[in-house]
Short mmCIF file of C-alpha atoms in Angstrom, two decimals:
data_model
loop_
_atom_site.label_atom_id
_atom_site.label_comp_id
_atom_site.label_asym_id
_atom_site.label_seq_id
_atom_site.Cartn_x
_atom_site.Cartn_y
_atom_site.Cartn_z
CA MET A 1 -81.16 44.47 -91.51
CA SER A 2 -83.17 46.80 -89.41
CA ASP A 3 -85.27 45.56 -86.52
CA CYS A 4 -88.54 46.28 -88.54
CA THR A 5 -87.37 44.12 -91.53
CA TRP A 6 -86.24 41.33 -89.08
CA LEU A 7 -89.61 41.43 -87.30
CA SER A 8 -91.54 41.46 -90.60
CA ASP A 9 -89.75 38.20 -91.60
CA ARG A 10 -90.47 36.57 -88.19
CA MET A 11 -94.22 37.46 -88.28
CA PRO A 12 -95.56 34.56 -90.26
CA THR A 13 -93.57 32.02 -88.15
CA VAL A 14 -94.98 33.47 -84.88
CA ALA A 15 -98.61 33.93 -86.30
CA LEU A 16 -98.69 30.34 -87.36
CA GLY A 17 -97.51 29.14 -83.98
CA GLN A 18 -94.13 27.90 -85.22
CA GLY A 19 -92.21 30.27 -82.93
CA ASP A 20 -92.48 32.85 -80.14
CA TRP A 21 -91.48 36.52 -79.79
CA THR A 22 -88.42 37.18 -77.89
CA ALA A 23 -88.29 39.78 -75.19
CA ASP A 24 -86.54 42.28 -77.60
CA GLU A 25 -88.96 41.76 -80.28
CA VAL A 26 -91.91 42.33 -77.89
CA GLN A 27 -90.25 45.53 -76.86
CA HIS A 28 -89.83 46.64 -80.47
CA LEU A 29 -93.44 45.79 -81.28
CA SER A 30 -94.67 47.89 -78.37
CA GLY A 31 -92.81 50.87 -79.52
CA CYS A 32 -93.33 50.72 -83.27
CA PRO A 33 -96.83 51.47 -84.61
CA SER A 34 -96.00 50.40 -88.19
CA CYS A 35 -94.82 46.96 -87.12
CA ARG A 36 -97.77 46.59 -84.74
CA ARG A 37 -100.16 47.29 -87.61
CA GLU A 38 -98.31 44.73 -89.78
CA TRP A 39 -98.41 42.28 -87.05
CA GLU A 40 -102.21 42.62 -86.68
CA LEU A 41 -102.47 42.19 -90.36
CA VAL A 42 -100.38 38.99 -90.56
CA ARG A 43 -102.08 37.61 -87.51
CA ALA A 44 -105.54 38.18 -88.94
CA THR A 45 -104.46 36.81 -92.32
CA SER A 46 -103.09 33.57 -90.75
CA ARG A 47 -106.50 32.82 -89.23
CA LEU A 48 -108.55 34.03 -92.35
CA GLY A 49 -110.83 31.36 -93.60
CA ASP A 50 -110.39 29.00 -90.60
CA ARG A 51 -114.11 28.67 -90.16
CA PRO A 52 -115.34 27.99 -93.75
CA ALA A 53 -112.32 25.76 -94.26
CA ALA A 54 -113.13 23.81 -91.15
CA GLU A 55 -116.52 23.05 -92.56
CA VAL A 56 -115.16 21.28 -95.54
CA ASP A 57 -115.82 17.60 -94.91
CA ILE A 58 -112.40 16.07 -95.60
CA PRO A 59 -113.45 12.34 -95.75
CA SER A 60 -116.14 13.13 -98.30
CA LEU A 61 -113.75 15.45 -100.19
CA ALA A 62 -111.07 12.69 -100.44
CA GLN A 63 -113.69 10.18 -101.50
CA ALA A 64 -115.05 12.55 -104.17
CA VAL A 65 -111.56 13.32 -105.58
CA LEU A 66 -110.65 9.57 -105.59
CA HIS A 67 -113.96 8.81 -107.31
CA ARG A 68 -113.34 11.29 -110.00
CA LEU A 69 -109.79 10.30 -110.49
CA GLY A 70 -111.08 6.60 -110.88
CA ARG A 71 -113.27 7.72 -113.79
CA SER A 72 -110.87 10.09 -115.31
CA THR A 73 -108.53 9.20 -118.19
CA GLY A 74 -105.68 11.05 -116.43
CA PRO A 75 -102.16 9.81 -116.79
CA GLN A 76 -102.08 8.26 -113.29
CA ARG A 77 -104.97 5.91 -113.98
CA LYS A 78 -104.58 5.03 -117.63
CA TRP A 79 -103.14 1.64 -116.87
CA LYS A 80 -106.23 0.73 -114.91
CA VAL A 81 -108.62 1.76 -117.58
CA TRP A 82 -106.64 -0.28 -120.14
CA ARG A 83 -106.65 -3.24 -117.91
CA PHE A 84 -110.40 -2.96 -117.44
CA ALA A 85 -110.96 -2.60 -121.12
CA ALA A 86 -108.81 -5.63 -121.92
CA LEU A 87 -110.70 -7.75 -119.39
CA ALA A 88 -114.21 -6.50 -120.78
CA ALA A 89 -112.99 -7.32 -124.27
CA ALA A 90 -111.90 -10.80 -123.32
CA ALA A 91 -115.25 -11.44 -121.45
CA ALA A 92 -117.22 -10.33 -124.50
CA LEU A 93 -115.23 -12.49 -126.82
CA VAL A 94 -115.72 -15.48 -124.59
CA GLY A 95 -119.41 -14.64 -124.38
CA VAL A 96 -119.81 -14.38 -128.19
CA LEU A 97 -117.91 -17.70 -128.79
CA TRP A 98 -120.06 -19.48 -126.15
CA THR A 99 -123.28 -18.18 -127.44
CA GLY A 100 -122.30 -19.11 -131.02
CA ARG A 101 -121.40 -22.59 -129.96
CA SER A 102 -124.59 -23.23 -128.02
CA GLU A 103 -126.72 -22.09 -130.96
CA GLN A 104 -125.27 -24.84 -133.09
CA PRO A 105 -127.50 -27.75 -133.22
CA LEU A 106 -125.96 -30.55 -131.23
CA PRO A 107 -125.87 -33.97 -132.83
CA GLY A 108 -127.97 -35.72 -130.37
CA SER A 109 -130.68 -33.09 -130.01
CA ALA A 110 -130.89 -32.37 -133.69
CA SER A 111 -131.10 -35.99 -134.67
CA ALA A 112 -133.62 -37.02 -132.00
CA PRO A 113 -136.76 -35.72 -133.69
CA ILE A 114 -135.67 -37.11 -136.93
CA VAL A 115 -135.01 -40.61 -135.35
CA ALA A 116 -138.41 -40.43 -133.73
CA GLY A 117 -140.17 -39.59 -136.82
CA LEU A 118 -138.52 -42.39 -138.85
CA GLN A 119 -140.02 -45.24 -136.72
CA ILE A 120 -136.81 -47.36 -137.28
CA PRO A 121 -137.11 -50.67 -135.53
CA LEU A 122 -134.38 -51.08 -132.82
CA PRO A 123 -134.83 -54.51 -131.24
CA GLU A 124 -131.84 -53.95 -129.02
CA LEU A 125 -133.50 -51.17 -127.23
CA ASP A 126 -136.67 -53.21 -126.83
CA GLU A 127 -134.97 -55.55 -124.56
CA LEU A 128 -133.65 -52.91 -122.19
CA ARG A 129 -135.22 -52.14 -118.86
CA PRO A 130 -136.75 -48.61 -118.32
CA GLU A 131 -133.80 -47.32 -116.31
CA GLU A 132 -131.28 -48.72 -118.86
CA LEU A 133 -133.20 -47.11 -121.75
CA ASP A 134 -133.30 -43.80 -119.69
CA SER A 135 -129.39 -44.03 -119.27
CA VAL A 136 -128.96 -44.59 -123.09
CA LEU A 137 -131.21 -41.59 -123.92
CA ARG A 138 -129.38 -39.44 -121.49
CA GLY A 139 -126.10 -40.34 -123.13
CA MET A 140 -127.57 -39.42 -126.49
CA ASP A 141 -128.46 -35.95 -125.12
CA GLN A 142 -124.90 -35.27 -124.22
CA PRO A 143 -123.01 -33.04 -126.56
CA ALA A 144 -120.75 -34.83 -128.84
CA PRO A 145 -116.96 -34.22 -128.88
CA ASP A 146 -115.65 -31.71 -131.44
CA VAL A 147 -115.86 -33.65 -134.72
CA ASP A 148 -116.54 -32.39 -138.21
CA THR A 149 -120.11 -33.15 -138.89
CA LEU A 150 -122.42 -32.57 -141.88
CA GLU A 151 -125.30 -30.44 -140.36
CA THR A 152 -127.07 -29.78 -143.66
CA THR A 153 -128.32 -31.69 -146.63
CA ASP A 154 -128.49 -28.70 -148.81
CA PRO A 155 -125.48 -28.98 -151.28
CA GLY A 156 -125.70 -25.32 -151.92
CA VAL A 157 -124.27 -24.28 -148.63
CA MET A 158 -121.63 -27.03 -148.69
CA GLU A 159 -118.16 -25.56 -148.53
CA SER A 160 -116.05 -28.58 -149.11
CA PRO A 161 -115.54 -29.43 -152.77
CA GLU A 162 -115.77 -33.14 -152.11
CA PRO A 163 -119.48 -33.44 -151.42
CA GLU A 164 -120.18 -31.32 -154.48
CA THR A 165 -118.27 -33.86 -156.52
CA VAL A 166 -120.35 -36.65 -155.08
CA TYR A 167 -123.45 -34.67 -155.74
CA ASP A 168 -122.51 -34.08 -159.41
CA TYR A 169 -121.78 -37.74 -159.76
CA TRP A 170 -125.31 -38.53 -158.49
CA GLU A 171 -127.00 -36.08 -160.82
CA GLY A 172 -125.05 -37.75 -163.65
CA MET B 1 -79.22 38.60 -87.70
CA SER B 2 -80.39 36.36 -90.55
CA ALA B 3 -83.82 35.92 -91.77
CA SER B 4 -84.55 32.46 -90.27
CA THR B 5 -88.06 32.48 -91.78
CA ASP B 6 -86.58 32.22 -95.26
CA CYS B 7 -85.02 28.87 -94.40
CA MET B 8 -88.29 27.68 -92.88
CA ALA B 9 -89.23 24.53 -94.77
CA ALA B 10 -92.83 23.77 -95.63
CA PRO B 11 -94.16 21.28 -93.08
CA ASP B 12 -93.93 17.65 -93.98
CA SER B 13 -92.44 18.29 -97.42
CA THR B 14 -90.48 15.17 -97.45
CA THR B 15 -93.47 13.14 -96.52
CA ASP B 16 -95.50 14.88 -99.32
CA HIS B 17 -92.84 13.49 -101.67
CA SER B 18 -93.21 10.11 -100.48
CA LEU B 19 -97.02 10.21 -100.52
CA VAL B 20 -96.99 11.45 -104.07
CA ALA B 21 -94.56 8.72 -104.99
CA ALA B 22 -96.85 6.17 -103.31
CA TYR B 23 -99.84 7.50 -105.23
CA ARG B 24 -97.91 7.37 -108.46
CA GLY B 25 -97.32 3.72 -107.66
CA GLY B 26 -101.07 3.16 -107.40
CA GLU B 27 -101.69 3.58 -103.72
CA GLU B 28 -105.00 5.52 -103.37
CA ARG B 29 -104.58 5.90 -99.59
CA ALA B 30 -101.65 8.18 -100.23
CA ALA B 31 -104.00 10.50 -102.19
CA ALA B 32 -106.52 10.51 -99.41
CA GLU B 33 -103.76 11.39 -96.94
CA LEU B 34 -102.60 14.34 -99.21
CA VAL B 35 -106.27 15.48 -99.42
CA GLY B 36 -106.65 15.40 -95.68
CA ARG B 37 -103.29 17.30 -95.18
CA HIS B 38 -103.70 20.03 -97.69
CA GLY B 39 -107.47 20.26 -98.28
CA PRO B 40 -108.14 22.72 -95.43
CA ALA B 41 -105.30 24.95 -96.44
CA VAL B 42 -106.59 25.07 -100.04
CA GLY B 43 -110.03 26.17 -98.71
CA ARG B 44 -108.50 28.83 -96.49
CA PHE B 45 -106.57 30.09 -99.41
CA LEU B 46 -109.46 30.17 -101.80
CA TYR B 47 -111.68 31.87 -99.30
CA SER B 48 -109.10 34.52 -98.56
CA SER B 49 -108.76 35.04 -102.33
CA GLY B 50 -112.43 35.92 -102.61
CA ALA B 51 -114.22 32.54 -103.24
CA ALA B 52 -117.77 32.41 -101.67
CA ALA B 53 -118.02 30.08 -98.76
CA GLU B 54 -120.90 28.16 -100.32
CA GLU B 55 -118.70 27.38 -103.31
CA LEU B 56 -115.66 26.24 -101.24
CA ASP B 57 -116.47 22.51 -101.41
CA ASP B 58 -116.64 22.49 -105.04
CA LEU B 59 -113.55 24.74 -105.60
CA VAL B 60 -111.42 22.67 -103.21
CA GLN B 61 -112.53 19.50 -104.84
CA GLU B 62 -111.78 20.70 -108.34
CA THR B 63 -108.32 22.10 -107.25
CA LEU B 64 -107.34 18.73 -105.81
CA PHE B 65 -108.74 16.80 -108.74
CA ARG B 66 -106.78 18.97 -111.21
CA ALA B 67 -103.67 18.63 -109.16
CA PHE B 68 -103.79 14.91 -109.03
CA ARG B 69 -104.39 14.72 -112.76
CA ARG B 70 -101.30 16.86 -113.41
CA LEU B 71 -99.19 15.34 -110.81
CA ASP B 72 -96.52 14.63 -113.25
CA THR B 73 -95.88 18.36 -113.58
CA TRP B 74 -94.96 18.63 -109.99
CA ARG B 75 -91.24 17.96 -109.73
CA GLY B 76 -90.74 18.90 -106.11
CA GLU B 77 -88.89 22.25 -106.78
CA ALA B 78 -91.57 24.14 -105.03
CA SER B 79 -93.37 22.60 -101.98
CA PHE B 80 -96.43 20.55 -102.69
CA ARG B 81 -98.66 23.00 -100.93
CA SER B 82 -97.32 26.10 -102.70
CA TRP B 83 -97.82 24.15 -106.08
CA LEU B 84 -101.34 23.21 -105.08
CA LEU B 85 -102.26 26.83 -104.06
CA THR B 86 -101.10 28.19 -107.49
CA ILE B 87 -103.38 25.67 -109.10
CA ALA B 88 -106.19 26.94 -106.70
CA SER B 89 -105.38 30.46 -107.69
CA ASN B 90 -105.57 29.70 -111.40
CA LEU B 91 -108.83 27.89 -110.95
CA LEU B 92 -110.43 30.74 -109.04
CA LYS B 93 -109.27 33.16 -111.74
CA ASP B 94 -111.08 31.03 -114.46
CA HIS B 95 -114.07 30.57 -112.15
CA VAL B 96 -114.44 34.32 -111.45
CA ARG B 97 -113.99 35.00 -115.24
CA SER B 98 -116.64 32.40 -116.23
CA ARG B 99 -119.06 33.99 -113.80
CA LYS B 100 -118.21 37.49 -114.90
CA ASP B 101 -118.90 38.79 -111.49
CA ARG B 102 -116.85 38.40 -108.31
CA HIS B 103 -118.87 37.06 -105.58
CA ILE B 104 -117.78 38.16 -102.21
CA VAL B 105 -120.16 37.21 -99.29
CA SER B 106 -121.41 40.36 -97.74
CA LEU B 107 -121.82 40.67 -93.97
CA ASP B 108 -125.58 40.38 -94.07
CA GLN B 109 -125.28 37.17 -95.76
CA HIS B 110 -122.65 35.89 -93.45
CA GLU B 111 -123.95 33.48 -90.92
CA LEU B 112 -122.66 34.15 -87.39
CA ARG B 113 -122.22 31.19 -85.19
CA ASP B 114 -123.68 31.07 -81.56
CA SER B 115 -120.93 32.35 -79.29
CA ALA B 116 -120.54 33.47 -75.83
CA ASP B 117 -119.49 36.79 -77.03
CA PRO B 118 -121.45 37.54 -80.15
CA HIS B 119 -120.17 41.24 -80.33
CA ALA B 120 -116.56 39.99 -80.39
CA ASP B 121 -117.62 37.54 -83.10
CA TYR B 122 -119.25 40.25 -85.12
CA ALA B 123 -116.20 42.52 -84.86
CA ALA B 124 -113.98 39.64 -85.93
CA SER B 125 -116.22 38.82 -88.92
CA GLU B 126 -116.25 42.56 -89.86
CA THR B 127 -112.47 42.72 -89.83
CA GLU B 128 -112.38 39.41 -91.84
CA GLU B 129 -114.62 40.70 -94.52
CA ARG B 130 -112.73 43.94 -94.84
CA LEU B 131 -109.51 42.09 -95.17
CA ARG B 132 -110.95 39.78 -97.73
CA GLN B 133 -112.30 42.64 -99.70
CA GLU B 134 -108.95 44.47 -99.57
CA LEU B 135 -107.14 41.23 -100.54
CA SER B 136 -109.44 40.79 -103.49
CA ARG B 137 -108.47 44.42 -104.78
CA LEU B 138 -104.71 43.57 -104.69
CA PRO B 139 -102.97 42.82 -107.94
CA ARG B 140 -103.00 39.04 -108.26
CA LEU B 141 -99.37 38.35 -107.75
CA GLN B 142 -99.26 40.54 -104.60
CA ARG B 143 -102.15 38.68 -103.23
CA GLU B 144 -100.72 35.22 -104.01
CA VAL B 145 -97.28 36.24 -102.54
CA PHE B 146 -98.85 37.71 -99.44
CA LEU B 147 -101.22 34.76 -98.72
CA LEU B 148 -98.44 32.15 -99.35
CA ARG B 149 -96.22 33.99 -96.88
CA ALA B 150 -98.58 35.27 -94.18
CA GLN B 151 -101.19 32.55 -94.34
CA HIS B 152 -99.12 29.52 -95.17
CA GLY B 153 -95.65 30.41 -93.95
CA SER B 154 -93.93 29.73 -97.21
CA ASP B 155 -90.45 31.13 -97.62
CA TYR B 156 -89.62 33.52 -100.51
CA GLY B 157 -87.51 30.90 -102.34
CA ASP B 158 -90.52 28.51 -102.40
CA ILE B 159 -92.98 31.28 -103.35
CA ALA B 160 -90.57 32.37 -106.16
CA THR B 161 -90.41 28.78 -107.56
CA ALA B 162 -94.20 28.21 -107.32
CA LEU B 163 -94.99 31.53 -108.99
CA GLY B 164 -92.21 31.60 -111.48
CA THR B 165 -90.42 34.59 -110.16
CA THR B 166 -87.33 35.50 -108.08
CA ALA B 167 -87.12 35.43 -104.23
CA GLY B 168 -86.25 39.19 -104.47
CA ALA B 169 -89.24 39.99 -106.55
CA ALA B 170 -91.49 38.01 -104.19
CA ARG B 171 -90.25 40.07 -101.20
CA VAL B 172 -90.94 43.16 -103.02
CA HIS B 173 -94.56 42.03 -103.86
CA TYR B 174 -95.07 41.06 -100.19
CA HIS B 175 -94.00 44.37 -98.95
CA HIS B 176 -96.19 46.31 -101.44
CA ALA B 177 -99.17 44.12 -100.32
CA VAL B 178 -98.40 44.79 -96.66
CA LYS B 179 -98.12 48.53 -97.22
CA ARG B 180 -101.62 48.61 -98.80
CA LEU B 181 -103.26 46.19 -96.39
CA LYS B 182 -101.89 47.39 -93.03
CA GLU B 183 -103.87 50.68 -93.55
CA LEU B 184 -106.84 48.56 -92.50
CA PHE B 185 -105.39 48.27 -88.98
CA GLY B 186 -104.44 51.97 -88.57
#
């Protein structure tokens, strides 16, 4: 390998500050115009773009890249997207079930206006003091435990065949 | 004498491997570390390849975003940086093609910073601009090989792996690029 080729291979190392010229190399450089021009070129290239690159805001860049990766559906983050989707679906299901349940008339609240309108005499309640009566009424307002209840008197919407049989029997 | 620079490993390549593994395991801090380590190098490469300074932020971000999305395709044969710079080069090619005109910032658009020696700064900027323009006129492979070698210190084996060529061919491309460019300094 000639000295010029050797020097050419060494140039990036020295230009990037990862090594120094030896005395022999310095001597060759001073006497070889071709190597000197190449050295100027490599040295200028090693610094090219330092200023604009230094103006790139690295913390903001890292934040922006991570933000985009978080929203992307790339392979590295698919599991996170699926986990989030599963949680969202579960939350939606619970919400639907809860809403549906609360829209059903509760036995206590549904029956209260009917009972009030019927004017049925309840002498036991007449004997109660106001605070005892309040306690009983509060108890009636609590939701009943899960039991099968007949919420409608319309036989057309009954699903069980048994009440239909009773109805038919009534009608004769 | 042997070409010791050919054996020069890319700096922190082992740690790049562990950071990539950590990121694949779900550690986002590892990604931030990789961005901090290679972001400026990507910026320098893109600028030297002809990207406009005002577009550098967006192009660097897009390069890193694409790289992280395609992280599975990096098998560690080429150094992480060389792999990243080839993505940057492809991105810039697409970017230039989409704009239909190559945008090199001319000297009159170039902002010069305050300096104790404005004449020296101007001369440096002028040389820089001429070098950028000459680089942009090189065939793509010559430019990539030259920048990977002269600007980032990659060895020919690494360059060959990243660009899908041989070390011998990479050396030939480098010397062709040097032959054309060093006339600037004649």
